[in-house]
Coordinates of C-alpha atoms in Angstrom, one line a residue:
X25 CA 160.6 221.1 148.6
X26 CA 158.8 224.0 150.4
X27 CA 161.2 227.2 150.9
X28 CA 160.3 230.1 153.1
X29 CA 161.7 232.5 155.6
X30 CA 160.8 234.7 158.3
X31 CA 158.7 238.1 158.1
X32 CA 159.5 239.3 161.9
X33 CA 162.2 241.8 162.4
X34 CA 163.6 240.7 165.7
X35 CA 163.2 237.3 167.7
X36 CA 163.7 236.6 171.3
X37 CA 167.0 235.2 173.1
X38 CA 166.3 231.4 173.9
X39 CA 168.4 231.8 177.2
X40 CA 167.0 235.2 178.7
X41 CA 163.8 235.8 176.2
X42 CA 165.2 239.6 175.5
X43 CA 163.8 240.5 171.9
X44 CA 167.0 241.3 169.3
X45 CA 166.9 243.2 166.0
X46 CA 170.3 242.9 165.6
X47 CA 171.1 240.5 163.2
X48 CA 174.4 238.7 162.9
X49 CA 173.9 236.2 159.7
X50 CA 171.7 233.4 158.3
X51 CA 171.9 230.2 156.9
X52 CA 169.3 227.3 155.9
X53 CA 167.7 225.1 157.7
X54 CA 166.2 221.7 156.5
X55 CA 163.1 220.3 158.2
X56 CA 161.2 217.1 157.4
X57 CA 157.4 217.6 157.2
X58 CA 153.9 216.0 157.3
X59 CA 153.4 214.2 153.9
X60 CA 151.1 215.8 151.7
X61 CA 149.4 213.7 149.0
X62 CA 151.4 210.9 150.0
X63 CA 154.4 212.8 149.0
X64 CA 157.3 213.6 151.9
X65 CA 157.9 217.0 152.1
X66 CA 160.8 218.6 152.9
X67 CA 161.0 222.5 154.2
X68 CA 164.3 224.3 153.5
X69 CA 163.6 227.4 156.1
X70 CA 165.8 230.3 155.6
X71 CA 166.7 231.1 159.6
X72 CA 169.0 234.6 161.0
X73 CA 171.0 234.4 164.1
X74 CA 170.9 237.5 166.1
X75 CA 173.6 239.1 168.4
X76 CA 171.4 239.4 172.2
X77 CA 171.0 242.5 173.4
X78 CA 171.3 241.8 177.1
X79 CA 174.7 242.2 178.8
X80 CA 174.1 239.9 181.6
X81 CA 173.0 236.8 179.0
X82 CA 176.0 234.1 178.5
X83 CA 175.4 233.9 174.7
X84 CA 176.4 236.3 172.0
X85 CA 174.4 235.0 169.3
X86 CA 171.1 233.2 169.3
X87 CA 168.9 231.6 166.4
X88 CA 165.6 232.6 165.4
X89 CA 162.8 229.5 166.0
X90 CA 159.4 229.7 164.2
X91 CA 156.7 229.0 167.3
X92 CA 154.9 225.6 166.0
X93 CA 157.3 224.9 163.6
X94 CA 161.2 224.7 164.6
X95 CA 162.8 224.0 167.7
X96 CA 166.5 223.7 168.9
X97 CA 168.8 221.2 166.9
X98 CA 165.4 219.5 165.5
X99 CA 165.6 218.3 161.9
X100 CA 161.8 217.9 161.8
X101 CA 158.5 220.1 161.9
X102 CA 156.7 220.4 165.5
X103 CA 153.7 218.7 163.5
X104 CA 155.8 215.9 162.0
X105 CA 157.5 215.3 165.6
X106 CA 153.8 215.4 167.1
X107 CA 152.7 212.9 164.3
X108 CA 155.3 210.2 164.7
X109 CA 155.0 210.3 168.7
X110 CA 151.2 209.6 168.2
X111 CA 152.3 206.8 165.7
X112 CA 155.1 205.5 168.3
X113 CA 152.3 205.4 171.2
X114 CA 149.5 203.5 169.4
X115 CA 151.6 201.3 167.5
X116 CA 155.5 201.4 168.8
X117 CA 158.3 200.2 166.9
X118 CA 157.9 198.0 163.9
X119 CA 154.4 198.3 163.5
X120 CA 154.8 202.3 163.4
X121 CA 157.7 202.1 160.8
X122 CA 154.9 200.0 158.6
X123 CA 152.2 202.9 159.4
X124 CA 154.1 205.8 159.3
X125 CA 155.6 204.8 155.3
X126 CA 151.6 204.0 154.0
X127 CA 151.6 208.0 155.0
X128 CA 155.0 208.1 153.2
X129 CA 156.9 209.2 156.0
X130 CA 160.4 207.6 156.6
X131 CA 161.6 206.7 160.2
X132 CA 163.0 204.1 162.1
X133 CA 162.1 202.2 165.0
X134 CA 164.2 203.3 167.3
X135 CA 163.2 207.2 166.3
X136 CA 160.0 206.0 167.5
X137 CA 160.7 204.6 170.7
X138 CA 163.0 207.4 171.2
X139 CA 160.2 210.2 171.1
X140 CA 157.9 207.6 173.2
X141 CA 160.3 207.8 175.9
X142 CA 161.0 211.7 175.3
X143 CA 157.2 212.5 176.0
X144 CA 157.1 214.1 179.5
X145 CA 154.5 212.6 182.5
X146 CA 151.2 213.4 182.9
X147 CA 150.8 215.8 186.2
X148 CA 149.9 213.6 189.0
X149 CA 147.6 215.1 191.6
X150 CA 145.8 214.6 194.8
X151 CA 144.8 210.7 194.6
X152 CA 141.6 210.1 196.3
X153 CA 141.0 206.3 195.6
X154 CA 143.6 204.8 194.6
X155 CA 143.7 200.8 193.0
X156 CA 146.6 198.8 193.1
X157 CA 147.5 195.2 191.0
X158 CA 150.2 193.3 189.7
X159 CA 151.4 192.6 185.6
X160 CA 153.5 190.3 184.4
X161 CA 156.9 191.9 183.0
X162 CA 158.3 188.3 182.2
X163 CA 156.0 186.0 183.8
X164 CA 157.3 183.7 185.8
X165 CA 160.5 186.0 186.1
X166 CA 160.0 189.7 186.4
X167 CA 156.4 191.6 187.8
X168 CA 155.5 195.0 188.2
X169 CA 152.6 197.1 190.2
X170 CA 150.3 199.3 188.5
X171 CA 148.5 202.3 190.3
X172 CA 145.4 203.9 189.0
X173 CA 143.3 206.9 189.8
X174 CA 139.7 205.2 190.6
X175 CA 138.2 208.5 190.5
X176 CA 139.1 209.1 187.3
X177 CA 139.8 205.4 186.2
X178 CA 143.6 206.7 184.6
X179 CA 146.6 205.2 185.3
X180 CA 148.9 207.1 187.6
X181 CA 152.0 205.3 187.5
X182 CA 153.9 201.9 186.9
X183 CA 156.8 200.3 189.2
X184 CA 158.9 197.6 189.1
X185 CA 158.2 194.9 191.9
X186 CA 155.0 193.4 193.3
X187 CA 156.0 193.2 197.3
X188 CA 155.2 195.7 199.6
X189 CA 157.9 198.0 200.1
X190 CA 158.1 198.9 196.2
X191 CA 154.5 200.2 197.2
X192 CA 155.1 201.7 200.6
X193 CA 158.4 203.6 199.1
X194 CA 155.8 204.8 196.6
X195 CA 153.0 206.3 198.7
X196 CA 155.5 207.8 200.9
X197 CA 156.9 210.1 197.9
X198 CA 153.4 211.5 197.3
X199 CA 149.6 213.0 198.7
X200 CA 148.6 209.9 200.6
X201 CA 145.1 208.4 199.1
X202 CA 142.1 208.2 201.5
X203 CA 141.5 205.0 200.2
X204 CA 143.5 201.8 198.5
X205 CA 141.6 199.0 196.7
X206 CA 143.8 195.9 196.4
X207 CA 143.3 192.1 195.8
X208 CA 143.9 190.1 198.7
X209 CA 148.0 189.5 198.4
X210 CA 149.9 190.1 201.6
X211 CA 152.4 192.2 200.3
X212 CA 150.1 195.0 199.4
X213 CA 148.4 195.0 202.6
X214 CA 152.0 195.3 204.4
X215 CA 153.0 198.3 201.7
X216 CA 149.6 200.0 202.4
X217 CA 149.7 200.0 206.4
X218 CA 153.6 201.1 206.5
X219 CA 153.2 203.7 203.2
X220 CA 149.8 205.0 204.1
X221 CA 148.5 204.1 207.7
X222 CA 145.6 206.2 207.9
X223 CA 144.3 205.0 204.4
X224 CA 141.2 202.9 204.2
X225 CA 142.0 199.7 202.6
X226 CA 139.3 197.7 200.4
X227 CA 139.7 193.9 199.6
X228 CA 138.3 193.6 195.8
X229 CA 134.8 191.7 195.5
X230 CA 136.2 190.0 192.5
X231 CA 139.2 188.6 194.2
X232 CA 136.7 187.5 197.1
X233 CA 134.7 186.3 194.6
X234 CA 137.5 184.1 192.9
X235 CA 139.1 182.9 195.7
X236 CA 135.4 181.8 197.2
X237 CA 135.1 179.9 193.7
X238 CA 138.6 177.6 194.0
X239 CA 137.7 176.9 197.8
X240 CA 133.9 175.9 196.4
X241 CA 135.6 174.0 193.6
X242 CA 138.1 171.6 195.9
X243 CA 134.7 171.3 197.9
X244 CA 132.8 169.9 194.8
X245 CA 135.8 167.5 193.8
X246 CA 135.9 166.4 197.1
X247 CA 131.9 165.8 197.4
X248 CA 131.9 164.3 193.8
X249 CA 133.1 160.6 195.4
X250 CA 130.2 160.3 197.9
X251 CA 128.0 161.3 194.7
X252 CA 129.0 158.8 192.0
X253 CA 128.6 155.9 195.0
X254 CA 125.3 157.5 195.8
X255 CA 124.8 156.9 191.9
X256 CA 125.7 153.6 192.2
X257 CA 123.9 152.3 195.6
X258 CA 120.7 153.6 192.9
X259 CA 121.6 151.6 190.1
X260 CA 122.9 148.4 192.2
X261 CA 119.7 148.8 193.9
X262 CA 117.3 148.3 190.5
X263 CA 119.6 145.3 189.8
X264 CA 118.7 141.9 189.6
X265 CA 120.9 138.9 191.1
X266 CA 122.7 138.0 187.8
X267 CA 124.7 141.0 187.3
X268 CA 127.3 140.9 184.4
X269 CA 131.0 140.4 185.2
X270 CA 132.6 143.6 185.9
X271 CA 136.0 144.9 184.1
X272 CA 138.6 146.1 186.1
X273 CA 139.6 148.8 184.4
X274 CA 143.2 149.9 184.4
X275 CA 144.5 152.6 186.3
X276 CA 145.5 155.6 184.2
X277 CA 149.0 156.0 184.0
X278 CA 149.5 159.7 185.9
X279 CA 147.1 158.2 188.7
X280 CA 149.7 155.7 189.4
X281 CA 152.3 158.0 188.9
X282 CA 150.9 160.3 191.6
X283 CA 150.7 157.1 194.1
X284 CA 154.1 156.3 194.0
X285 CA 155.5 159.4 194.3
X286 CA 152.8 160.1 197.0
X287 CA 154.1 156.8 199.1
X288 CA 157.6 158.0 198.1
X289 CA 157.8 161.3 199.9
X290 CA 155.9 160.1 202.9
X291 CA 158.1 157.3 203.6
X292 CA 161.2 159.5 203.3
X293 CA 159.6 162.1 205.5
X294 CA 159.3 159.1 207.6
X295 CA 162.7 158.8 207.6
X296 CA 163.7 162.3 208.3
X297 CA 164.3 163.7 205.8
X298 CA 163.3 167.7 204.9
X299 CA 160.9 169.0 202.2
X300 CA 163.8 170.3 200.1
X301 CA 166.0 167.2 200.2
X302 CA 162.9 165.1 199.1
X303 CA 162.0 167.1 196.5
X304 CA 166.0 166.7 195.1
X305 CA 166.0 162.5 195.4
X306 CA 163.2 162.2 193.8
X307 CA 163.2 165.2 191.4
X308 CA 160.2 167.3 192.5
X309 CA 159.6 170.9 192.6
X310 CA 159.3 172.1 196.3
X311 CA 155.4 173.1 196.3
X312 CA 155.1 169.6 194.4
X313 CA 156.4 167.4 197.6
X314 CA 154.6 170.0 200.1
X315 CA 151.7 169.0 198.4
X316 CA 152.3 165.1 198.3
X317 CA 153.0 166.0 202.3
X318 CA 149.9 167.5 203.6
X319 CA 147.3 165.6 201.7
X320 CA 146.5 162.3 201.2
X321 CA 146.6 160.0 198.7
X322 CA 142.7 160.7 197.7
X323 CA 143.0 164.2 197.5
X324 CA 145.4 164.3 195.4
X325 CA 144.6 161.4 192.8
X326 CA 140.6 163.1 193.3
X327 CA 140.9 165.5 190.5
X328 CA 142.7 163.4 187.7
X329 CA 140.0 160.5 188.6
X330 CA 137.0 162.3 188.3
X331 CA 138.1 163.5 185.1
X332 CA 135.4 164.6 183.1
X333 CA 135.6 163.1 179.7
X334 CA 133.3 163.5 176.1
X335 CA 132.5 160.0 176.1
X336 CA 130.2 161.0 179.6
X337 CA 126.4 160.2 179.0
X338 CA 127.5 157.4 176.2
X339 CA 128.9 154.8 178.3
X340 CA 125.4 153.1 179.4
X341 CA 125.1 152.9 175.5
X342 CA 128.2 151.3 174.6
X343 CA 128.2 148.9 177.4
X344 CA 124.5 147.7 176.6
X345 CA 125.4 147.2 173.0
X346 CA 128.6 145.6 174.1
X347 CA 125.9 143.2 175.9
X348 CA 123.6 142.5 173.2
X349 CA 126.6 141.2 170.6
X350 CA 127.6 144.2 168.6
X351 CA 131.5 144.6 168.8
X352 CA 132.0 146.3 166.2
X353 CA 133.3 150.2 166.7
X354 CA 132.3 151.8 163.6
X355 CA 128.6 150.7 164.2
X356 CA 128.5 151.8 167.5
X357 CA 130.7 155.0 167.1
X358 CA 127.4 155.5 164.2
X359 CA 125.0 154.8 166.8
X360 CA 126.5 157.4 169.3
X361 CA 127.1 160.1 166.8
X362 CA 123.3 160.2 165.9
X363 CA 122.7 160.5 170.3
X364 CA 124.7 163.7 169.7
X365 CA 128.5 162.3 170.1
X366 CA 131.1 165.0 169.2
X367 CA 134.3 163.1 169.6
X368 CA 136.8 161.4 167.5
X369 CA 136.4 157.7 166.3
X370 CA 139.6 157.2 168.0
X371 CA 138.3 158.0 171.1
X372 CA 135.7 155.5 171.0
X373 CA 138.3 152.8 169.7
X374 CA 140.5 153.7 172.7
X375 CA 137.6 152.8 175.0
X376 CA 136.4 149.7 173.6
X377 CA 139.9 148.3 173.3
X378 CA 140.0 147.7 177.3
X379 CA 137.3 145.3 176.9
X380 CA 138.5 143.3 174.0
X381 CA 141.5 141.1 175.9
X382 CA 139.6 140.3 178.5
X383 CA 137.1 137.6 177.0
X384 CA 134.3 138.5 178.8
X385 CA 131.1 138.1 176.7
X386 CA 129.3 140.8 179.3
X387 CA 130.5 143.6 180.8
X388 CA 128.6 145.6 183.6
X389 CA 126.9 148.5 182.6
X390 CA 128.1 151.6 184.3
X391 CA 126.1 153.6 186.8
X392 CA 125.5 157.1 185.6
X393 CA 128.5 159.8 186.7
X394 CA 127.9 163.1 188.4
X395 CA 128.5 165.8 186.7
X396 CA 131.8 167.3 186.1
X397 CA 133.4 169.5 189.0
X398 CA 133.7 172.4 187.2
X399 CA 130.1 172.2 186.2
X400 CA 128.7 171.6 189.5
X401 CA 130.9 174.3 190.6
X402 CA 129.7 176.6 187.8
X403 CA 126.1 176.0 189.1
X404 CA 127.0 176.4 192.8
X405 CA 128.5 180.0 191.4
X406 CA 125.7 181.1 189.1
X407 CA 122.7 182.8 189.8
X408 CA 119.8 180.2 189.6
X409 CA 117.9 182.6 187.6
X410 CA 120.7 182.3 184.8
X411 CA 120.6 178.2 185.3
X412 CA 118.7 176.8 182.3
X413 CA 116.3 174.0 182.9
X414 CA 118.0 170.9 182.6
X415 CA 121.0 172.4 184.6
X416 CA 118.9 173.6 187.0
X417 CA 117.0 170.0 187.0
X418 CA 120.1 168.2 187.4
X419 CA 121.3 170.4 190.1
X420 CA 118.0 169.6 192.2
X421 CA 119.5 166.1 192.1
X422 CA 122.6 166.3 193.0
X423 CA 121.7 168.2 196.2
X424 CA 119.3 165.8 197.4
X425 CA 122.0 162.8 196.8
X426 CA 124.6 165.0 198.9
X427 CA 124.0 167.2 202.0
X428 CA 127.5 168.5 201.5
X429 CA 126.3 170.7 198.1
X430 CA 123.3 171.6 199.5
X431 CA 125.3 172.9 202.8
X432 CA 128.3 174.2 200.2
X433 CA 125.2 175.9 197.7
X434 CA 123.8 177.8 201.1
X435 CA 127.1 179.2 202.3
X436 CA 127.5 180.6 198.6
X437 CA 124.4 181.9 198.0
X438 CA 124.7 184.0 201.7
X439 CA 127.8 185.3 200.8
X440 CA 126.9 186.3 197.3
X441 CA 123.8 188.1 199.0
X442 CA 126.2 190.0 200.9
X443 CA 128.3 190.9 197.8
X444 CA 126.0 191.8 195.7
X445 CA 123.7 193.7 198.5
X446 CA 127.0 195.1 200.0
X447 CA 126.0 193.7 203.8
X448 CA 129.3 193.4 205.1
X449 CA 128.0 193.4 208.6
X450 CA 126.7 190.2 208.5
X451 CA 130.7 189.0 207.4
X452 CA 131.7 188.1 211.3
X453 CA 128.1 185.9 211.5
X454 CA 128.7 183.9 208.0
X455 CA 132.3 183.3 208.8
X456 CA 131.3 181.4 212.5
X457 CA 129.2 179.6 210.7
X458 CA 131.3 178.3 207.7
X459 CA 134.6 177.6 209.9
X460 CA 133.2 175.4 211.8
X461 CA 131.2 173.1 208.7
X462 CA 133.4 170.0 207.7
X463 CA 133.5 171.6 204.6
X464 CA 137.2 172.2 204.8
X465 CA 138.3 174.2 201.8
X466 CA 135.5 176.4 202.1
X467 CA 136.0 176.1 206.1
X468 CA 139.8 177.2 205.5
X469 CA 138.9 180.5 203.5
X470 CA 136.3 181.8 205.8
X471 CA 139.3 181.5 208.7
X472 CA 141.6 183.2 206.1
X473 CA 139.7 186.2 206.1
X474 CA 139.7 187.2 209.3
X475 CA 143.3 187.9 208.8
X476 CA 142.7 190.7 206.6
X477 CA 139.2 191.2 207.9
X478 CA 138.6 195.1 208.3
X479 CA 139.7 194.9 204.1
X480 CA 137.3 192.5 203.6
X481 CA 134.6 193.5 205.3
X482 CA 135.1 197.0 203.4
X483 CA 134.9 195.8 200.6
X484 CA 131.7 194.0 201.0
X485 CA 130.1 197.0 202.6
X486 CA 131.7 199.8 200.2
X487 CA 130.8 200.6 196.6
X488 CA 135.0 200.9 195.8
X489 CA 135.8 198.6 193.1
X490 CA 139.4 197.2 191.3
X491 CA 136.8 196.7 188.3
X492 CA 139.1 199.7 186.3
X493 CA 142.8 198.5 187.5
X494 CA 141.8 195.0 185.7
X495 CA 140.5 196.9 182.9
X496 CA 144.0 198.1 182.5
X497 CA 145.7 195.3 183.3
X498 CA 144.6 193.7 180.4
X499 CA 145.5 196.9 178.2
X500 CA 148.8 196.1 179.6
X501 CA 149.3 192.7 178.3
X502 CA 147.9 193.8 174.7
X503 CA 150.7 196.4 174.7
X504 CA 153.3 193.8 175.6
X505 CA 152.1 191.6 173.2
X506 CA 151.9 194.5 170.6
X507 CA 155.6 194.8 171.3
X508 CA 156.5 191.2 171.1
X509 CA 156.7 191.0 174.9
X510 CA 159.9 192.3 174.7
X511 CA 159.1 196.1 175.9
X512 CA 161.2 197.1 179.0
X513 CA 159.4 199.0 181.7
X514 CA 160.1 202.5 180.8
X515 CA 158.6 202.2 177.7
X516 CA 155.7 200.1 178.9
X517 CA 154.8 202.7 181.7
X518 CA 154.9 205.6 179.1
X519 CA 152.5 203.8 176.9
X520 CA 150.5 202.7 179.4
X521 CA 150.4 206.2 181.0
X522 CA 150.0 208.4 177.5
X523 CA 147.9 206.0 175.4
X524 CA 144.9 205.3 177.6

């Protein structure tokens, strides 16, 4: 317990700042402090009121405050209050109630949140370059826009809603930004052009980039077929006469699943019916039956097929011992661990067993299986100089099995020139080109961005960058999560502006 008082003889009026000597009475005050030693401390501040000297104030009497010490109605120290909001913006509720005791200060939770949310925003100037993204709130539920300052990578505000008039209503209420660096969504293009017409917008070359990679990788799924027969037409080629008997192997269960509910929404579509009704007969989400609608049967069965699994590079093994006599899985499940297998025995089991009711003495030994999509894609995507040598081996291969990758690798390899290199004038020549290939996913997203080509062809020219707004994007979700996920917006946007 720390006591004290004042020296001064006079203070000023808090309502019209006029300096008083005249004192009216005192009484004590009692402040909470910084812990010292690891020991609370409490002040108990001996504190005049004053009659103010001013005839045209609305008070009579007025208390003395201590500058850096008291304030109005407060029951702790200026340093204290200062403390705990530093605690409440690293750390927030719970997690600041277990900090703020190991310095053996009491509080609650909700004092903490309560002086978050009591902190005043930062001053907001002239926004030059301005980035623009969405967060999660609740995903799947609830999303919000955040808005930083590119030029001095801070963030400059949160709002509630991703479309575009939450973002037009927003640039209208300030200084408009020369320029707005966005990803490619539709609603933030719309916000920008009504909010701020004259602004420069600038399509994000990671968002290109991304979206170039999911059109590459439907590409590559589609392309692995006329690979693994290429495979095979090798293979059946080397072959003598007297080939083993082959196995039909049973369909997996969510390829047939897909079938019938393929066969199911086209005949009903057949019959008349709308998207929505279909999708209530036979239980599907909406986008589910669109999907079933607009492709067929191949492309959407192509991806659970050409599943890669860990048995890949094994099965010529397996099959040959099969062959030769040896039926017994914990031999063979040896023989493949000392290759380099990684799996489970149960995994090899599982795969043996569809040879066991069949009675067959032989079965045919597989032709080898093209790589995986996602690793063809990943090489189509890389640099070749990052490639190591038996990716970049197998690679060669592929593309001289299948004119489509080496076609698909060329269009990639231009347009990463062209981000890298920012050579956005050569955008209009690469996209004649690739829409007219009969590459169609990659075909589709070169005809997509001429509908938000000035963007794009910006942001392939211009050095702007939404490199920072994901930055803090991802600071966002570790503050949610520090806050269970359960942190409404207000108190989200305060951390998010005052803790950066």
């Amino acid at each position: 317990m720390v006591q004290a008082r004042a020296k001064a003889a006079a203070a000023s009026c808090s309502r019209c700042e006029a300096v008083s000597g005249r004192r009216h009475g005192w009484y004590v005050r009692r402040l909470q402090d910084v812990a010292a030693s690891g020991c609370s401390v409490r002040l108990e501040l001996r504190v005049r009121r004053f009659r103010c000297v001013s005839s045209e104030c609305s008070v009579n009497t007025f208390t003395e405050q201590i500058p850096g010490l008291t304030r109005p109605y407060a029951r702790t120290t200026t340093s204290l209050r200062n403390l705990l909001t530093a605690i409440g913006l690293a750390l927030a509720g719970r997690a600041g109630v277990r900090m703020a005791e190991t310095l053996g200060i009491a509080v609650g939770r909700d004092t903490l949140l309560r002086l978050v949310r009591a902190i005043p925003d930062p001053p907001v100037g002239q926004v030059q370059i301005l980035g623009v993204d969405d967060f999660a709130i609740r995903r799947g539920h609830n999303y919000g826009t955040i808005l930083i300052d590119l030029g001095t990578r801070r963030p400059v505000d949160l709002i509630n809603g991703r479309d575009g008039d939450a973002l037009a209503a927003w640039l209208r209420s300030r200084p408009l930004p020369e320029v707005i660096c966005r990803d490619r969504a539709g609603g933030y293009a719309e916000g920008a052009r009504q909010g701020a017409p004259d602004a420069l917008q600038v399509a994000d070359r990671f968002h290109l980039w991304r979206n170039l990679g999911q059109a590459v990788e439907k590409d590559v799924s589609a392309a692995r077929a006329s690979l693994a027969a290429a495979l095979a037409a090798a293979v059946e080629s080397r072959r003598t006469s007297d080939a083993p008997t082959v196995v039909n192997h049973r369909e997996l269960q969510v390829v047939a699943r897909i079938r019938k509910h393929h066969a199911a929404v086209h005949e009903l579509l057949n019959q008349g019916l709308s998207k929505a009704a279909i999708g209530r007969r036979l239980g599907l989400h909406q986008a589910t039956v669109r999907k079933y609608a607009n492709a067929t049967v191949e492309e959407v069965t192509a991806a659970n097929q050409q599943r890669a699994s860990i048995l890949d590079g094994y099965h010529e093994h397996l099959h040959r011992r099969w062959n030769e006599g040896i039926r017994n899985a914990t031999q063979l499940i040896r023989e493949i661990t000392a290759l380099g297998y990684r799996g489970t025995a149960q995994q090899v089991q599982r795969y043996l067993r569809r040879f066991r009711p069949t009675g067959t003495s032989e079965v045919e030994i597989p032709p080898p299986r093209p790589p995986a999509v996602r690793d063809l894609t990943r090489w189509i995507m890389s640099n070749p100089e990052n490639l190591d040598q038996e990716s970049t081996i197998r690679f060669r291969k592929m593309q001289r099995l299948s004119r489509d990758l080496h076609r698909l690798t060329r269009y990639v390899k231009d347009f990463a020139v062209m981000l890298t290199q920012l050579e956005g004038q050569k955008l209009d020549d690469w996209i004649t080109c690739v829409e007219k290939d009969s590459l169609t996913a990659i075909a589709g997203f070169a005809r997509n961005l001429r509908r938000d080509y000035d963007a794009v062809r910006n942001g392939l020219t211009m050095s702007h960058s939404s490199g920072p707004v994901e930055g803090h994007v991802n600071r966002v979700k570790m503050l949610k999560r520090q806050m269970f996920g359960r942190a409404k917006l207000d108190l989200l946007r305060k951390r998010t502006l005052h803790a950066a």
